[in-house]
CSV table of C-alpha atoms and ligand atoms in Angstrom, one decimal:
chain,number,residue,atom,x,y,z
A,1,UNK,CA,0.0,0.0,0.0
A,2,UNK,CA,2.0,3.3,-1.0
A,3,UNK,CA,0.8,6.6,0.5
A,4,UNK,CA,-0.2,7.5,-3.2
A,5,UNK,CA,-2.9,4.7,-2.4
A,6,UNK,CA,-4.1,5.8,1.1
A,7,UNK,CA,-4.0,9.7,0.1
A,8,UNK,CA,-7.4,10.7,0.1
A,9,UNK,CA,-8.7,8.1,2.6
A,10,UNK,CA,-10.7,9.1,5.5
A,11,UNK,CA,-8.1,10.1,8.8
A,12,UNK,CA,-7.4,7.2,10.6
A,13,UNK,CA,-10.0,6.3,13.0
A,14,UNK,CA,-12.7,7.9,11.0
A,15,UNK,CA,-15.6,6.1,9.2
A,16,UNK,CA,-18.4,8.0,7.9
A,17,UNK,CA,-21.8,7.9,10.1
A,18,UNK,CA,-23.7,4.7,8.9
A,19,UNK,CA,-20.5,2.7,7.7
A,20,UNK,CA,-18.2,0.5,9.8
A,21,UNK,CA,-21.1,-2.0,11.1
A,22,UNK,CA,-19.7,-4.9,13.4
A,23,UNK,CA,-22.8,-7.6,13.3
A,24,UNK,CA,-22.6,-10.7,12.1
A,25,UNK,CA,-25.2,-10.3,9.3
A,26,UNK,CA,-25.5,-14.3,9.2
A,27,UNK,CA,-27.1,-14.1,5.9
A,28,UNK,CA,-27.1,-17.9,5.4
A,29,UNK,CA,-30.1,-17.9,8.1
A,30,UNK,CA,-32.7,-15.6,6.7
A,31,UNK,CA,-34.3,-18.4,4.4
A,32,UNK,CA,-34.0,-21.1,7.2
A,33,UNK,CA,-37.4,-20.7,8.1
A,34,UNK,CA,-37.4,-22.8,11.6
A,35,UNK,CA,-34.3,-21.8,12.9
A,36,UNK,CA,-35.7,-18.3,12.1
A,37,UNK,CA,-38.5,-19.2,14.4
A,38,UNK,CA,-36.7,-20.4,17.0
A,39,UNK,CA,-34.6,-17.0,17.3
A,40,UNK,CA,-37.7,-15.3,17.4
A,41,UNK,CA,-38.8,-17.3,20.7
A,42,UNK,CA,-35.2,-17.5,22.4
A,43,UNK,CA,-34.8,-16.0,25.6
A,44,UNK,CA,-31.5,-14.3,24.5
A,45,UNK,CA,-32.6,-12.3,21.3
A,46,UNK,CA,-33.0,-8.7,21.2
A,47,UNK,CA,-35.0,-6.6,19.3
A,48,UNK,CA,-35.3,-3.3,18.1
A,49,UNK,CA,-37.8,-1.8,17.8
A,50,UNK,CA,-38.5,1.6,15.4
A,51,UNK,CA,-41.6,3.6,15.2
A,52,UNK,CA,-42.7,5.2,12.0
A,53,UNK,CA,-38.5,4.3,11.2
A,54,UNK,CA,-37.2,5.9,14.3
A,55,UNK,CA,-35.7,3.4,16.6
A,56,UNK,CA,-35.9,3.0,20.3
A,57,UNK,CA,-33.1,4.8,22.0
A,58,UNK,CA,-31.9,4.9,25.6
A,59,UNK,CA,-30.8,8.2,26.9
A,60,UNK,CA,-27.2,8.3,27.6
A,61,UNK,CA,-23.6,9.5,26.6
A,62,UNK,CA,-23.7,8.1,24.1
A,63,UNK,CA,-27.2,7.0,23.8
A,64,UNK,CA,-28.0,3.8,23.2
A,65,UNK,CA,-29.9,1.6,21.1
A,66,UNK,CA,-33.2,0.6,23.1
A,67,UNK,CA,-32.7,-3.6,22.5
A,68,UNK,CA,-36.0,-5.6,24.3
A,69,UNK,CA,-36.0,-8.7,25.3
A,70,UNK,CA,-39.1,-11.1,24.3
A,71,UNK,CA,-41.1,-10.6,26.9
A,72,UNK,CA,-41.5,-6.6,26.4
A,73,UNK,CA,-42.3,-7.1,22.8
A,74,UNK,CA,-44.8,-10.0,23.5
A,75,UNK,CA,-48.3,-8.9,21.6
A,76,UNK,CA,-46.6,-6.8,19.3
A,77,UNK,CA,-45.8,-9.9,16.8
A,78,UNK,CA,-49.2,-11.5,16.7
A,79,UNK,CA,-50.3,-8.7,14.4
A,80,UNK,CA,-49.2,-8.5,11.2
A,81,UNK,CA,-45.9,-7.0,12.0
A,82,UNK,CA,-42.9,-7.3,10.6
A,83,UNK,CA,-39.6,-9.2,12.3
A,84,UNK,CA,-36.3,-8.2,10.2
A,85,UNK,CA,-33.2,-10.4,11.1
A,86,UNK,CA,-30.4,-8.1,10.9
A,87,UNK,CA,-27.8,-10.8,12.8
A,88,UNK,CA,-26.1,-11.4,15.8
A,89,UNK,CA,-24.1,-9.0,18.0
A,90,UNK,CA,-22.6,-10.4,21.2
A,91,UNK,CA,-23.9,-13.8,20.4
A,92,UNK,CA,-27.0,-12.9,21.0
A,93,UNK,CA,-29.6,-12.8,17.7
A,94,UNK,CA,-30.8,-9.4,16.7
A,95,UNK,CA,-34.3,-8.6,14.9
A,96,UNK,CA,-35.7,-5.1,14.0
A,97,UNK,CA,-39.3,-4.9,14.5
A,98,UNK,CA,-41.3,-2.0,12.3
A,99,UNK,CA,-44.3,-0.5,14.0
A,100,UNK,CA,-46.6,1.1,12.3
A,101,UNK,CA,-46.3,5.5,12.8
A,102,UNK,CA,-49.8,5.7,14.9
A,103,UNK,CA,-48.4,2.7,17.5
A,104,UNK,CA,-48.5,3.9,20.8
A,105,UNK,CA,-48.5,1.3,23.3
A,106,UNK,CA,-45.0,0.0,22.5
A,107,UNK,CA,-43.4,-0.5,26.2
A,108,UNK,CA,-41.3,2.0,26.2
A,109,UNK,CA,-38.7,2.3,29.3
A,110,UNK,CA,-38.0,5.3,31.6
A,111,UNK,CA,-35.1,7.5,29.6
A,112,UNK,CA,-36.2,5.7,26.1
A,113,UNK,CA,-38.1,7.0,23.2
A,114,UNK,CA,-38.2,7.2,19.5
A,115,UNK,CA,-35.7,9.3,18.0
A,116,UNK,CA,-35.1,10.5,14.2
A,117,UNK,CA,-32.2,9.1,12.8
A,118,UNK,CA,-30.7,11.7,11.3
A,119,UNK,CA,-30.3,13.3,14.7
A,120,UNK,CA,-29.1,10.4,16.5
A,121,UNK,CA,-27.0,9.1,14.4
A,122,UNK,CA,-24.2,11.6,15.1
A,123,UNK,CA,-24.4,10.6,18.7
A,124,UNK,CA,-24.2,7.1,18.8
A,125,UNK,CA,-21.2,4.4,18.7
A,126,UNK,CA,-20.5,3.7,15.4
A,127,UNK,CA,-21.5,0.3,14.9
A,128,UNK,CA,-25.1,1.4,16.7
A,129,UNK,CA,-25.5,3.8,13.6
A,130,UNK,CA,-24.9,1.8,11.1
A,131,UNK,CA,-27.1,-1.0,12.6
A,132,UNK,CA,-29.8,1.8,12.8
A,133,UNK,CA,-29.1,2.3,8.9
A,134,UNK,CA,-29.5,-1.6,8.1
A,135,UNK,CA,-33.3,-1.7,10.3
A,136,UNK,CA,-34.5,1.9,9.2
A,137,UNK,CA,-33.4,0.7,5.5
A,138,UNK,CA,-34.8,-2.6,5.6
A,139,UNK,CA,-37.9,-1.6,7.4
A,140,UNK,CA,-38.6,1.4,5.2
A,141,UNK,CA,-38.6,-1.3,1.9
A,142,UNK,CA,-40.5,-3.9,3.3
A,143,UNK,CA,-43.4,-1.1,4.6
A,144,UNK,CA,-43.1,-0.2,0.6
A,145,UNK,CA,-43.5,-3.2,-1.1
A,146,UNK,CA,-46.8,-4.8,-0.3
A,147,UNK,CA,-47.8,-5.3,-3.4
A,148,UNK,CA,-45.6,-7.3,-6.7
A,149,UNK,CA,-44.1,-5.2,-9.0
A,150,UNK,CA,-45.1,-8.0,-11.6
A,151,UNK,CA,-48.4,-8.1,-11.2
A,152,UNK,CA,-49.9,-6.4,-8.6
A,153,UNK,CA,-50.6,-8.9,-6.0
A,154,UNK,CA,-50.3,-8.5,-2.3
A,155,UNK,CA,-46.6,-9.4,-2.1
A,156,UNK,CA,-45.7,-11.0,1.3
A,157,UNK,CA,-42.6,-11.3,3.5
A,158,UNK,CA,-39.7,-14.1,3.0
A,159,UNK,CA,-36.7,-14.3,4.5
A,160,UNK,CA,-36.9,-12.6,7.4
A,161,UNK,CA,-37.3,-9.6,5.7
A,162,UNK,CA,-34.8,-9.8,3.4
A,163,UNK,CA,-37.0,-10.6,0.1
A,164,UNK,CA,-40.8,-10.3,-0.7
A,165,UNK,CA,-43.1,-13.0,-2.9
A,166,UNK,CA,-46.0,-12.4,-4.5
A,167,UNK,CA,-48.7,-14.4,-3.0
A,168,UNK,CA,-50.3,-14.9,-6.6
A,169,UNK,CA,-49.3,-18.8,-7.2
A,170,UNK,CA,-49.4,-18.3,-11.0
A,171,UNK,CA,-46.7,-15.6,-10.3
A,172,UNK,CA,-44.6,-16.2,-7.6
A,173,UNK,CA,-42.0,-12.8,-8.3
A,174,UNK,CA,-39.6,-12.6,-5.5
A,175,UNK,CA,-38.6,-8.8,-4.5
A,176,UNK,CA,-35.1,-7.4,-3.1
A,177,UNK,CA,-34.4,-4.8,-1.0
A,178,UNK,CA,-32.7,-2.0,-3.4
A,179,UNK,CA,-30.0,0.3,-2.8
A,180,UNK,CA,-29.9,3.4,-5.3
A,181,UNK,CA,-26.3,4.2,-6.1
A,182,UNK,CA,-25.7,8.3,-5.8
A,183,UNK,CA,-22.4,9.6,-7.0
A,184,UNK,CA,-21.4,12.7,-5.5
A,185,UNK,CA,-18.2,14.5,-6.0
A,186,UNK,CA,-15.4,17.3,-5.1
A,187,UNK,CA,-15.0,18.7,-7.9
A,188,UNK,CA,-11.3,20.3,-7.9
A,189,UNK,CA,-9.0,22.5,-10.4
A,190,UNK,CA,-6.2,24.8,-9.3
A,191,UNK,CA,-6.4,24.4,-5.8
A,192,UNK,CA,-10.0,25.4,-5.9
A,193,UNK,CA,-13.3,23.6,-5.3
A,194,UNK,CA,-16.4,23.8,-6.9
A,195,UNK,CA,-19.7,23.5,-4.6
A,196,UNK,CA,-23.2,24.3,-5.1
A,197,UNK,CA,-26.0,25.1,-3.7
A,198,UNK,CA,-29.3,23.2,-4.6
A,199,UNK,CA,-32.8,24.7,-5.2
A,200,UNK,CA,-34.2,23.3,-2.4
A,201,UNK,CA,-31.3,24.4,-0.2
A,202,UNK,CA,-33.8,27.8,0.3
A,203,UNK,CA,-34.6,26.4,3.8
A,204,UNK,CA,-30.9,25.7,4.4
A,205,UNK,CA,-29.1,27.8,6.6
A,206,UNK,CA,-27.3,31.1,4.7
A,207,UNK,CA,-24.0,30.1,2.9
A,208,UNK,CA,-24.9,26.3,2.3
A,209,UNK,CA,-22.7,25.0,-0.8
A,210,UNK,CA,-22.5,21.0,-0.8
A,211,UNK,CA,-20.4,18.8,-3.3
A,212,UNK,CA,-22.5,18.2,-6.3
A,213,UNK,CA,-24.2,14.7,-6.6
A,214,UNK,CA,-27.3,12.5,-8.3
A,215,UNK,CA,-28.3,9.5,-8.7
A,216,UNK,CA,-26.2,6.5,-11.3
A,217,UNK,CA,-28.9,5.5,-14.0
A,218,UNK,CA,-29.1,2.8,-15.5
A,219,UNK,CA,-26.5,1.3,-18.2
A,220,UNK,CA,-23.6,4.0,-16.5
A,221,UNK,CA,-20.6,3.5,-14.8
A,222,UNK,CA,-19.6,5.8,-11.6
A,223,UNK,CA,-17.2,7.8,-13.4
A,224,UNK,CA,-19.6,8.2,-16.0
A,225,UNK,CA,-22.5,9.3,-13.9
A,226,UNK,CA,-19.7,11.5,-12.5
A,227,UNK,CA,-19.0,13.5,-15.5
A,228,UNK,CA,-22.6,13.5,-17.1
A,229,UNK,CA,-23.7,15.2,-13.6
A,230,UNK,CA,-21.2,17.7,-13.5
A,231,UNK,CA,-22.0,18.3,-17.1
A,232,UNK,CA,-25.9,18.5,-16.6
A,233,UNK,CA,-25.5,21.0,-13.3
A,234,UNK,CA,-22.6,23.4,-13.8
A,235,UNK,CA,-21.6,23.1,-17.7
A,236,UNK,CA,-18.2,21.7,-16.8
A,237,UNK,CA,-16.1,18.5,-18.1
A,238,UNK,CA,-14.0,16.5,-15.8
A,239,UNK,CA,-11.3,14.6,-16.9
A,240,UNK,CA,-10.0,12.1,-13.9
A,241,UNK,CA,-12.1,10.7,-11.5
A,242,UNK,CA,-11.3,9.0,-8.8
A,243,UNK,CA,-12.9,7.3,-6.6
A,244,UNK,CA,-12.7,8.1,-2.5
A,245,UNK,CA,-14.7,6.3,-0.2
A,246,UNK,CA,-18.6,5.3,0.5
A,247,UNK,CA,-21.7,6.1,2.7
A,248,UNK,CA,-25.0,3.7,3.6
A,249,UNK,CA,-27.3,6.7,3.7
A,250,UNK,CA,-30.9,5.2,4.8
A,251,UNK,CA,-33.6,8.1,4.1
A,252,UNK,CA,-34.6,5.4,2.4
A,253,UNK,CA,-31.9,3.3,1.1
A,254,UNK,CA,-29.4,5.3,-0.8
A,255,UNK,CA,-25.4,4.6,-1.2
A,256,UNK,CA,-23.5,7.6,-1.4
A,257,UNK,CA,-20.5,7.1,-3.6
A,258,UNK,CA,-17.5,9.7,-3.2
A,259,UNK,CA,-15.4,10.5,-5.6
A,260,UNK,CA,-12.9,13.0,-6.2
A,261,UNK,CA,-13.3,14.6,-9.9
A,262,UNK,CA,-10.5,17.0,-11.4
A,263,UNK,CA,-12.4,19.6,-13.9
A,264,UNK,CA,-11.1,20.7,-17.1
A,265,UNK,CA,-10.9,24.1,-18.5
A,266,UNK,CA,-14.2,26.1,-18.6
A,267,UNK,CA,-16.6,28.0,-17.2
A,268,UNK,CA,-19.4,27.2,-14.4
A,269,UNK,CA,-22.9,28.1,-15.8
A,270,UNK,CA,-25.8,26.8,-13.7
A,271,UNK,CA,-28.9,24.1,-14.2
A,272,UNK,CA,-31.6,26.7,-12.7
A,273,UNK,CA,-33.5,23.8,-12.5
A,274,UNK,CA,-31.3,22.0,-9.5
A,275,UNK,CA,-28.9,24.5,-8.7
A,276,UNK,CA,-29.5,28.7,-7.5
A,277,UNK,CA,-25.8,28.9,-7.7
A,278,UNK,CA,-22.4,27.1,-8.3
A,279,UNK,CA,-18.8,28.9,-7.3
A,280,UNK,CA,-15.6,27.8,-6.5
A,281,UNK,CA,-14.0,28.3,-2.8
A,282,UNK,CA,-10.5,28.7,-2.6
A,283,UNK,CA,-8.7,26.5,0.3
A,284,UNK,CA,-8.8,28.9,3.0
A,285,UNK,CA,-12.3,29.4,2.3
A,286,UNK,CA,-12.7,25.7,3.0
A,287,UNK,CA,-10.5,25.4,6.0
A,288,UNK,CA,-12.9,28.1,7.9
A,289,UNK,CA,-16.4,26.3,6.6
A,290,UNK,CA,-15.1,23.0,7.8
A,291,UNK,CA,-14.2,24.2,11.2
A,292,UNK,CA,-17.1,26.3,11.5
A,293,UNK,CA,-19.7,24.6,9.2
A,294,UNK,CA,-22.4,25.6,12.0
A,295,UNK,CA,-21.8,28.9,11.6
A,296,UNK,CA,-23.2,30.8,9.4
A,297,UNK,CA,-20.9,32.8,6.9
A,298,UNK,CA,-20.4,33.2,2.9
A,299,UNK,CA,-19.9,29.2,2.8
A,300,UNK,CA,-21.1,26.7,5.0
A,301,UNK,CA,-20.8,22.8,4.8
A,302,UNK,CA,-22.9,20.3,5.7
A,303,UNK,CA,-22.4,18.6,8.7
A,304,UNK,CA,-19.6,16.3,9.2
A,305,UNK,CA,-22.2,13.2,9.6
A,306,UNK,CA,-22.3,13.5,5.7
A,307,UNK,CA,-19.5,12.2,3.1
A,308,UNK,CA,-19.6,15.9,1.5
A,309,UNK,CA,-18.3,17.3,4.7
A,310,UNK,CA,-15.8,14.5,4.6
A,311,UNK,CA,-14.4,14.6,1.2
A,312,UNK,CA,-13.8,18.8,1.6
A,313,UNK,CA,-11.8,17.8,4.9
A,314,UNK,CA,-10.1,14.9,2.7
A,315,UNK,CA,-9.5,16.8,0.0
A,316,UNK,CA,-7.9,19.6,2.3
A,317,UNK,CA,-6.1,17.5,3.9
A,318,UNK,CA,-4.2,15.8,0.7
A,319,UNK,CA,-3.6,19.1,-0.7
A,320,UNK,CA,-4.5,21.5,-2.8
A,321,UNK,CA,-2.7,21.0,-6.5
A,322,UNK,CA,-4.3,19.7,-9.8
A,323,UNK,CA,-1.9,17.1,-10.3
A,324,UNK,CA,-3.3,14.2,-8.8
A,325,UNK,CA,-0.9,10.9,-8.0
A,326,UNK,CA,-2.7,8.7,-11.0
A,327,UNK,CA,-3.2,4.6,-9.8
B,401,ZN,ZN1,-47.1,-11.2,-8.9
């Protein structure tokens, strides 16, 4: 591994919010229906449960997730609620159960409650986060997917949530969960960066500019996607991209794919209909917005839970210059 190779990487120690998972996914177990079954009844297995696709969180520093025994989520399976498997942490098995928004009654311990993920996530241990990603994920597909996308049919629930059939006979389709691929790039030349901020950014705080990004479509590669993006929102071409590091991002199932792209010569010019502005930021502009990205000023950043905030600290961090160490 030379340091041309691990330039760019995330510091040490750091893993985006919603990477760097530790359970024991156990995949080989979803479609074993009776062991399945007996997890469900053990004395040992925890579960999880989320409301309207916030989990259960204990109060604490940092908070933790809110795991229930059996017995305190007795009654809630009966009805026609869904059980994800998600795996095993410390030998024990681990299911994600999805309540409906309206459900009330869920036995909820003193210093618990429902919390929104986006504002949690920040707080908790890193494998905590990115279990929360896998059930709100999971749970947000399967409450999505009643019906087959063949034929119309109620679909129902295999695998411990992992894959849904179509209870038609004659049709049978078998679902997956998806995960939409989103490229999303630092766009660099000379030493400067080019952010922008998006349409709907109105109700973002004053100075918001974000690394440009959108979805992979179908029959396109990530660099492509890259380059026709860039093209589409701010008019310029990139030449080298390069590809950085990656983010589970579960509103609802999206993963974020970062790449570092080097423009070519030309000028910005705007797609009024995603963009009210592009610009480029010189360095120190940068340095200042990361360590102060919740302040507002003439740039901001996201927050540092995101991979945008993370590839301007990368990028930073590597250095400024156009010429790029090529693999
Ligand atoms: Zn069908």
């Amino acid at each position: 591994v030379t340091d041309e190779f691990t330039a760019g990487r995330l510091e040490p120690g750091v893993i985006h919010t919603f990477a760097g998972g530790t359970l024991d996914r156990a995949a080989h177990l979803r479609s074993d229906g009776s062991r399945i079954a007996e997890l469900l009844d053990s004395e040992s297995t925890r579960f999880l449960p989320f409301r309207g696709l916030d989990p259960l969180i204990v109060a604490g520093s940092p908070p933790a997730l809110g795991w229930l025994p059996r017995g305190d989520i007795e009654g809630l399976l009966e009805v026609e609620l869904a059980a994800l498997f998600v795996g095993f942490e410390d030998d024990a098995a681990r299911f994600a159960i999805a309540l409906p928004e309206q459900e009330c009654d869920t036995p909820v311990a003193d210093g618990s409650s429902f919390r929104g993920v986006r504002e949690v996530a920040p707080l908790l241990r890193i494998p905590d986060a990115s279990l929360v990603a896998m059930g709100r994920s999971l749970a947000a597909w399967n409450a999505t997917h009643g019906h087959c996308a063949q034929c119309g049919s109620p679909a129902s629930m295999i695998d411990a949530g992992h894959a849904r059939r179509c209870t038609d006979d004659s049709c049978g389709a078998v679902q997956f969960p998806r995960t939409d691929p989103v490229v999303i790039m630092l766009i660099h030349r000379d030493g400067q960066c080019l952010l922008g901020r998006a349409i709907r950014a109105q109700r973002y705080p004053p100075g918001l500019h974000s690394c440009l990004a959108g979805y992979v479509e179908p029959g396109e590669s990530i660099e492509e996607a890259v380059r026709r993006e860039t093209w589409e929102e701010a008019g310029i071409r990139i030449g080298h991209v390069r590809y950085h590091s990656s983010q589970p991002w579960p509103f609802p199932s999206t993963l974020m794919i970062g790449c570092l792209a080097e423009a070519l010569p030309g000028e910005a010019r705007v797609d009024p209909a995603e963009l009210e502005s592009v610009r480029w930021f010189t360095r120190e502009e940068l340095q200042v917005a990361v360590e102060r990205w919740d302040v507002d000023g003439v740039l901001r950043v996201p927050p540092p839970l995101t991979i945008a905030h993370q590839l301007v600290k990368a990028w930073l961090a590597e250095g400024s210059g156009s010429d790029w160490p090529r693999p």
